[in-house]
């Protein structure tokens, strides 16, 4: 595939890794059933507030705690909820390439615009296995955003390795979550046809200023309109305005890179009047100390946003 063709398959902009709501139901896994109606409403709310897309079945969406039936229905709900108004990038993470390809095939059947894919999960794959994994997923035909999360997978998609992965047809982007903003330019140098997407909320401005073309994001579940504005300011080069908006939010954004990020983002949603709710195991409630810190970090962010609006 030529470089211009790859760029036409862009999965950029602000794509929100959507949190998943549950309601209590003793017959459901862990006593919590997926609230598909509320999830659909949340997806529409994000898009109505300026976000460019939604990403069901990521880690924030607790994909690994879902049954197969739930996982497929969550993705279909997102596709149906946003229609042609936004991009839907479905997480297809799997232990092996056959599972990841299976989920990519289902995503294609259900109308997804693209897929997000980790290297093999629960296994530290070697060089050849990583390439084979992404080749299998990309063979389905949807645009693929590979996901570099060396913290959780213990596999680091280095710029050199990404240069090889980028040669695979239909691989168009990388969600870069290493936290090393130096990589943005290096990836662009070594794989110029690959879009670099910021994956960590607390380095998003730095990444966008270095040439990232998107933000696959967690805290826009809480602040969608402000996140879309931050993206627009950064990509327009309006640094002073972008910094003024960004800096008071960073303490909250740092929770996106911590173990308890799902719980923290759901609590943040509740602080702005949205529904967050509980998580399924293995995620438990925040400790009182963590809850207090999230609330304090969120309060600062909310106060700053309200001050800008005044």
Short mmCIF file of C-alpha atoms in Angstrom, two decimals:
data_model
loop_
_atom_site.label_atom_id
_atom_site.label_comp_id
_atom_site.label_asym_id
_atom_site.label_seq_id
_atom_site.Cartn_x
_atom_site.Cartn_y
_atom_site.Cartn_z
CA UNK A 1 0.00 0.00 0.00
CA UNK A 2 1.39 3.43 -0.91
CA UNK A 3 1.97 6.16 1.67
CA UNK A 4 -0.89 8.35 0.33
CA UNK A 5 -3.27 5.37 0.54
CA UNK A 6 -2.23 4.74 4.14
CA UNK A 7 -2.84 8.35 5.09
CA UNK A 8 -6.37 8.17 3.63
CA UNK A 9 -7.13 5.51 6.27
CA UNK A 10 -6.38 7.89 9.16
CA UNK A 11 -7.75 7.03 12.61
CA UNK A 12 -6.67 10.36 14.11
CA UNK A 13 -8.40 13.10 16.05
CA UNK A 14 -9.74 12.63 19.59
CA UNK A 15 -10.95 9.03 19.84
CA UNK A 16 -12.25 8.25 23.32
CA UNK A 17 -11.46 4.92 24.93
CA UNK A 18 -14.95 4.58 26.33
CA UNK A 19 -15.72 3.58 29.90
CA UNK A 20 -18.43 0.96 30.28
CA UNK A 21 -21.43 1.36 32.62
CA UNK A 22 -22.99 -1.50 34.57
CA UNK A 23 -26.10 -2.02 36.68
CA UNK A 24 -26.56 -4.51 39.47
CA UNK A 25 -27.90 -7.89 38.39
CA UNK A 26 -27.27 -10.98 40.48
CA UNK A 27 -27.42 -13.22 37.39
CA UNK A 28 -24.67 -11.32 35.51
CA UNK A 29 -20.92 -11.87 35.84
CA UNK A 30 -19.76 -10.48 39.21
CA UNK A 31 -23.33 -9.30 39.76
CA UNK A 32 -22.94 -6.49 37.21
CA UNK A 33 -24.70 -6.37 33.84
CA UNK A 34 -23.65 -4.09 31.00
CA UNK A 35 -25.99 -1.12 30.61
CA UNK A 36 -26.07 -0.91 26.81
CA UNK A 37 -28.61 1.91 26.67
CA UNK A 38 -26.55 4.11 28.96
CA UNK A 39 -23.40 3.19 27.02
CA UNK A 40 -25.00 4.22 23.72
CA UNK A 41 -26.05 7.53 25.26
CA UNK A 42 -22.51 8.10 26.51
CA UNK A 43 -21.01 7.46 23.06
CA UNK A 44 -23.41 9.98 21.51
CA UNK A 45 -22.64 12.53 24.24
CA UNK A 46 -18.92 12.30 23.53
CA UNK A 47 -19.42 12.89 19.82
CA UNK A 48 -21.96 15.67 20.40
CA UNK A 49 -19.30 17.39 22.50
CA UNK A 50 -16.72 17.44 19.73
CA UNK A 51 -14.82 14.17 19.97
CA UNK A 52 -13.97 12.55 16.65
CA UNK A 53 -14.56 8.94 17.58
CA UNK A 54 -15.08 6.27 20.21
CA UNK A 55 -13.06 3.20 21.06
CA UNK A 56 -15.05 0.35 22.60
CA UNK A 57 -13.45 -2.72 24.15
CA UNK A 58 -10.20 -1.20 25.30
CA UNK A 59 -8.68 -1.63 28.73
CA UNK A 60 -10.77 1.30 29.96
CA UNK A 61 -13.80 -0.55 28.58
CA UNK A 62 -12.84 -3.61 30.68
CA UNK A 63 -12.85 -5.88 27.63
CA UNK A 64 -11.03 -8.67 29.46
CA UNK A 65 -13.85 -8.88 32.02
CA UNK A 66 -16.58 -9.31 29.40
CA UNK A 67 -18.11 -12.46 27.99
CA UNK A 68 -17.73 -12.95 24.25
CA UNK A 69 -21.36 -12.05 23.73
CA UNK A 70 -21.02 -8.86 25.77
CA UNK A 71 -17.83 -7.85 24.01
CA UNK A 72 -19.43 -8.07 20.59
CA UNK A 73 -22.59 -6.29 21.68
CA UNK A 74 -20.60 -3.41 23.22
CA UNK A 75 -18.85 -2.77 19.89
CA UNK A 76 -22.11 -3.02 17.94
CA UNK A 77 -23.75 -0.61 20.36
CA UNK A 78 -21.01 1.95 19.76
CA UNK A 79 -21.29 1.61 15.97
CA UNK A 80 -25.06 2.01 16.06
CA UNK A 81 -24.91 4.89 18.54
CA UNK A 82 -22.63 7.19 16.55
CA UNK A 83 -23.51 6.13 13.00
CA UNK A 84 -21.67 8.16 10.39
CA UNK A 85 -21.05 11.04 12.79
CA UNK A 86 -17.79 9.65 14.18
CA UNK A 87 -15.12 6.99 13.86
CA UNK A 88 -15.41 3.71 15.78
CA UNK A 89 -12.09 2.00 16.53
CA UNK A 90 -12.78 -1.35 18.20
CA UNK A 91 -10.30 -3.03 20.52
CA UNK A 92 -9.46 -6.51 19.22
CA UNK A 93 -6.82 -7.50 21.75
CA UNK A 94 -6.21 -11.20 22.17
CA UNK A 95 -3.82 -13.69 23.71
CA UNK A 96 -2.89 -14.95 20.25
CA UNK A 97 -3.22 -13.86 16.64
CA UNK A 98 -6.15 -16.22 16.03
CA UNK A 99 -8.18 -14.56 18.79
CA UNK A 100 -7.24 -11.03 17.72
CA UNK A 101 -8.03 -11.82 14.08
CA UNK A 102 -11.38 -13.30 15.15
CA UNK A 103 -12.32 -10.07 16.90
CA UNK A 104 -11.15 -8.03 13.91
CA UNK A 105 -13.37 -10.11 11.61
CA UNK A 106 -16.34 -9.50 13.88
CA UNK A 107 -15.55 -5.78 14.03
CA UNK A 108 -15.54 -5.66 10.23
CA UNK A 109 -18.88 -7.50 10.07
CA UNK A 110 -20.39 -5.07 12.56
CA UNK A 111 -19.32 -1.89 10.77
CA UNK A 112 -16.25 -0.67 12.64
CA UNK A 113 -14.04 1.92 10.94
CA UNK A 114 -10.84 0.44 12.30
CA UNK A 115 -9.34 -1.65 15.07
CA UNK A 116 -6.92 -1.12 17.93
CA UNK A 117 -4.66 -4.06 18.68
CA UNK A 118 -2.08 -4.85 21.34
CA UNK A 119 0.69 -7.38 20.73
CA UNK A 120 -0.18 -10.81 22.13
CA UNK A 121 -1.47 -10.34 25.67
CA UNK A 122 -0.37 -12.49 28.63
CA UNK A 123 2.75 -13.54 26.71
CA UNK A 124 6.01 -11.73 25.98
CA UNK A 125 6.11 -12.31 22.25
CA UNK A 126 9.35 -12.21 20.27
CA UNK A 127 10.08 -10.18 17.15
CA UNK A 128 8.70 -12.66 14.63
CA UNK A 129 5.62 -13.43 16.69
CA UNK A 130 4.77 -9.74 16.97
CA UNK A 131 4.97 -9.27 13.20
CA UNK A 132 2.88 -12.40 12.60
CA UNK A 133 0.29 -11.19 15.10
CA UNK A 134 -0.25 -7.86 13.36
CA UNK A 135 -0.12 -9.44 9.90
CA UNK A 136 -3.01 -11.72 10.90
CA UNK A 137 -5.11 -8.85 12.22
CA UNK A 138 -4.34 -6.58 9.27
CA UNK A 139 -5.27 -9.32 6.78
CA UNK A 140 -8.93 -8.77 7.71
CA UNK A 141 -8.79 -5.50 5.79
CA UNK A 142 -9.77 -2.85 8.35
CA UNK A 143 -7.33 -0.04 9.17
CA UNK A 144 -5.22 -1.14 12.13
CA UNK A 145 -3.86 1.00 14.96
CA UNK A 146 -1.21 -1.00 16.77
CA UNK A 147 -0.96 -0.31 20.47
CA UNK A 148 2.37 0.08 22.23
CA UNK A 149 1.82 -0.45 25.96
CA UNK A 150 5.08 -1.92 27.29
CA UNK A 151 3.91 -1.35 30.87
CA UNK A 152 1.14 -3.94 30.66
CA UNK A 153 2.29 -6.25 27.87
CA UNK A 154 6.05 -6.27 28.63
CA UNK A 155 6.50 -5.91 24.86
CA UNK A 156 7.94 -2.65 23.61
CA UNK A 157 7.11 -1.65 20.05
CA UNK A 158 10.26 0.40 19.58
CA UNK A 159 10.60 2.84 16.67
CA UNK A 160 12.78 0.30 14.83
CA UNK A 161 10.17 -2.43 15.26
CA UNK A 162 7.36 -0.06 14.29
CA UNK A 163 9.21 0.70 11.06
CA UNK A 164 8.81 -3.00 10.19
CA UNK A 165 5.22 -3.23 11.39
CA UNK A 166 4.34 -0.16 9.32
CA UNK A 167 5.18 -2.07 6.14
CA UNK A 168 2.19 -4.36 6.73
CA UNK A 169 -0.77 -3.44 4.54
CA UNK A 170 -3.62 -1.79 6.50
CA UNK A 171 -1.45 -0.84 9.48
CA UNK A 172 -1.94 2.92 9.58
CA UNK A 173 -1.23 4.17 13.11
CA UNK A 174 0.33 3.47 16.49
CA UNK A 175 -1.16 4.34 19.85
CA UNK A 176 2.01 5.27 21.71
CA UNK A 177 1.73 4.74 25.46
CA UNK A 178 5.36 4.45 26.55
CA UNK A 179 5.23 7.99 27.93
CA UNK A 180 8.47 8.86 26.12
CA UNK A 181 7.59 11.87 23.96
CA UNK A 182 11.00 11.63 22.26
CA UNK A 183 9.58 8.70 20.36
CA UNK A 184 7.04 10.77 18.44
CA UNK A 185 9.67 12.29 16.16
CA UNK A 186 11.70 9.08 15.96
CA UNK A 187 8.68 7.05 14.86
CA UNK A 188 7.83 9.70 12.26
CA UNK A 189 11.41 9.54 10.98
CA UNK A 190 11.59 5.74 10.81
CA UNK A 191 7.99 5.08 9.72
CA UNK A 192 6.82 8.26 7.94
CA UNK A 193 3.61 6.67 6.72
CA UNK A 194 2.49 5.73 10.24
CA UNK A 195 0.30 8.13 12.21
CA UNK A 196 1.46 8.57 15.79
CA UNK A 197 -1.45 8.74 18.23
CA UNK A 198 -0.89 9.93 21.78
CA UNK A 199 -2.02 7.20 24.15
CA UNK A 200 -1.22 8.77 27.53
CA UNK A 201 -3.35 11.72 28.61
CA UNK A 202 -0.62 13.33 30.71
CA UNK A 203 1.76 13.80 27.75
CA UNK A 204 -0.85 14.59 25.11
CA UNK A 205 0.06 18.24 24.56
CA UNK A 206 3.75 17.42 24.31
CA UNK A 207 3.00 14.63 21.83
CA UNK A 208 0.72 16.76 19.67
CA UNK A 209 3.29 19.54 19.52
CA UNK A 210 5.84 17.00 18.30
CA UNK A 211 3.59 15.88 15.46
CA UNK A 212 1.18 13.30 16.83
CA UNK A 213 -1.99 13.40 14.74
CA UNK A 214 -4.43 12.02 17.27
CA UNK A 215 -5.23 11.26 20.88
CA UNK A 216 -6.69 7.91 21.92
CA UNK A 217 -7.89 9.15 25.21
CA UNK A 218 -9.24 8.32 28.65
CA UNK A 219 -10.20 11.55 30.38
CA UNK A 220 -12.32 12.89 27.53
CA UNK A 221 -14.89 10.53 29.07
CA UNK A 222 -15.02 13.28 31.70
CA UNK A 223 -14.12 16.41 29.70
CA UNK A 224 -15.05 15.80 26.04
CA UNK A 225 -15.58 19.38 24.90
CA UNK A 226 -12.47 20.66 26.66
CA UNK A 227 -10.42 17.77 25.30
CA UNK A 228 -11.57 18.48 21.76
CA UNK A 229 -10.65 22.14 22.26
CA UNK A 230 -7.23 21.20 23.61
CA UNK A 231 -6.62 19.06 20.54
CA UNK A 232 -7.70 21.86 18.21
CA UNK A 233 -5.49 24.44 19.96
CA UNK A 234 -2.46 22.14 19.96
CA UNK A 235 -2.77 21.13 16.32
CA UNK A 236 -3.28 24.78 15.36
CA UNK A 237 -0.05 25.71 17.13
CA UNK A 238 -1.78 27.95 19.68
CA UNK A 239 0.62 27.00 22.45
CA UNK A 240 -0.19 29.64 25.05
CA UNK A 241 -3.92 28.90 24.92
CA UNK A 242 -3.31 25.15 24.87
CA UNK A 243 -1.04 25.32 27.92
CA UNK A 244 -3.50 27.46 29.86
CA UNK A 245 -6.18 24.83 29.31
CA UNK A 246 -3.91 21.79 29.77
CA UNK A 247 -1.79 22.51 32.83
CA UNK A 248 -4.63 22.55 35.42
CA UNK A 249 -5.92 19.26 33.98
CA UNK A 250 -2.66 17.32 34.08
CA UNK A 251 -2.93 16.19 37.72
CA UNK A 252 -6.21 14.48 36.83
CA UNK A 253 -4.82 13.24 33.51
CA UNK A 254 -1.95 11.47 35.32
CA UNK A 255 -4.47 8.96 36.64
CA UNK A 256 -4.83 7.70 33.06
CA UNK A 257 -1.34 6.19 33.39
CA UNK A 258 -1.88 4.55 36.77
CA UNK A 259 -3.08 1.05 37.64
CA UNK A 260 -6.40 2.40 38.95
CA UNK A 261 -7.14 4.46 35.84
CA UNK A 262 -10.53 2.88 35.15
CA UNK A 263 -11.82 3.53 38.66
CA UNK A 264 -10.37 7.06 38.63
CA UNK A 265 -11.98 8.01 35.33
CA UNK A 266 -15.34 6.59 36.41
CA UNK A 267 -15.12 8.62 39.62
CA UNK A 268 -14.23 11.68 37.56
CA UNK A 269 -17.32 11.13 35.44
CA UNK A 270 -19.44 11.15 38.58
CA UNK A 271 -17.86 14.42 39.74
CA UNK A 272 -19.07 16.17 36.57
CA UNK A 273 -22.56 14.73 36.88
CA UNK A 274 -22.19 11.73 34.59
CA UNK A 275 -22.64 8.07 35.52
CA UNK A 276 -19.40 6.25 36.32
CA UNK A 277 -20.34 3.34 38.50
CA UNK A 278 -18.42 0.25 39.61
CA UNK A 279 -15.94 -1.98 37.79
CA UNK A 280 -15.93 -5.71 37.39
CA UNK A 281 -13.14 -7.77 39.00
CA UNK A 282 -10.23 -7.81 39.10
CA UNK A 283 -10.71 -4.07 39.56
CA UNK A 284 -12.02 -3.16 42.97
CA UNK A 285 -12.97 0.15 44.55
CA UNK A 286 -10.42 2.89 45.11
CA UNK A 287 -8.91 3.10 48.57
CA UNK A 288 -10.18 6.06 50.61
CA UNK A 289 -6.84 7.82 50.14
CA UNK A 290 -6.87 7.33 46.36
CA UNK A 291 -10.49 8.42 46.14
CA UNK A 292 -9.68 11.60 48.04
CA UNK A 293 -6.74 12.36 45.74
CA UNK A 294 -8.76 11.78 42.57
CA UNK A 295 -11.47 14.08 43.89
CA UNK A 296 -8.92 16.78 44.71
CA UNK A 297 -7.23 16.52 41.29
CA UNK A 298 -10.61 16.59 39.60
CA UNK A 299 -11.77 19.56 41.65
CA UNK A 300 -8.80 21.58 40.44
CA UNK A 301 -9.53 20.62 36.84
CA UNK A 302 -13.23 21.47 37.16
CA UNK A 303 -12.50 24.81 38.79
CA UNK A 304 -10.12 25.73 35.99
CA UNK A 305 -12.63 24.80 33.30
CA UNK A 306 -15.37 26.76 35.02
CA UNK A 307 -13.00 29.72 35.32
CA UNK A 308 -12.28 29.62 31.58
CA UNK A 309 -16.02 29.51 30.86
CA UNK A 310 -16.82 32.47 33.12
#
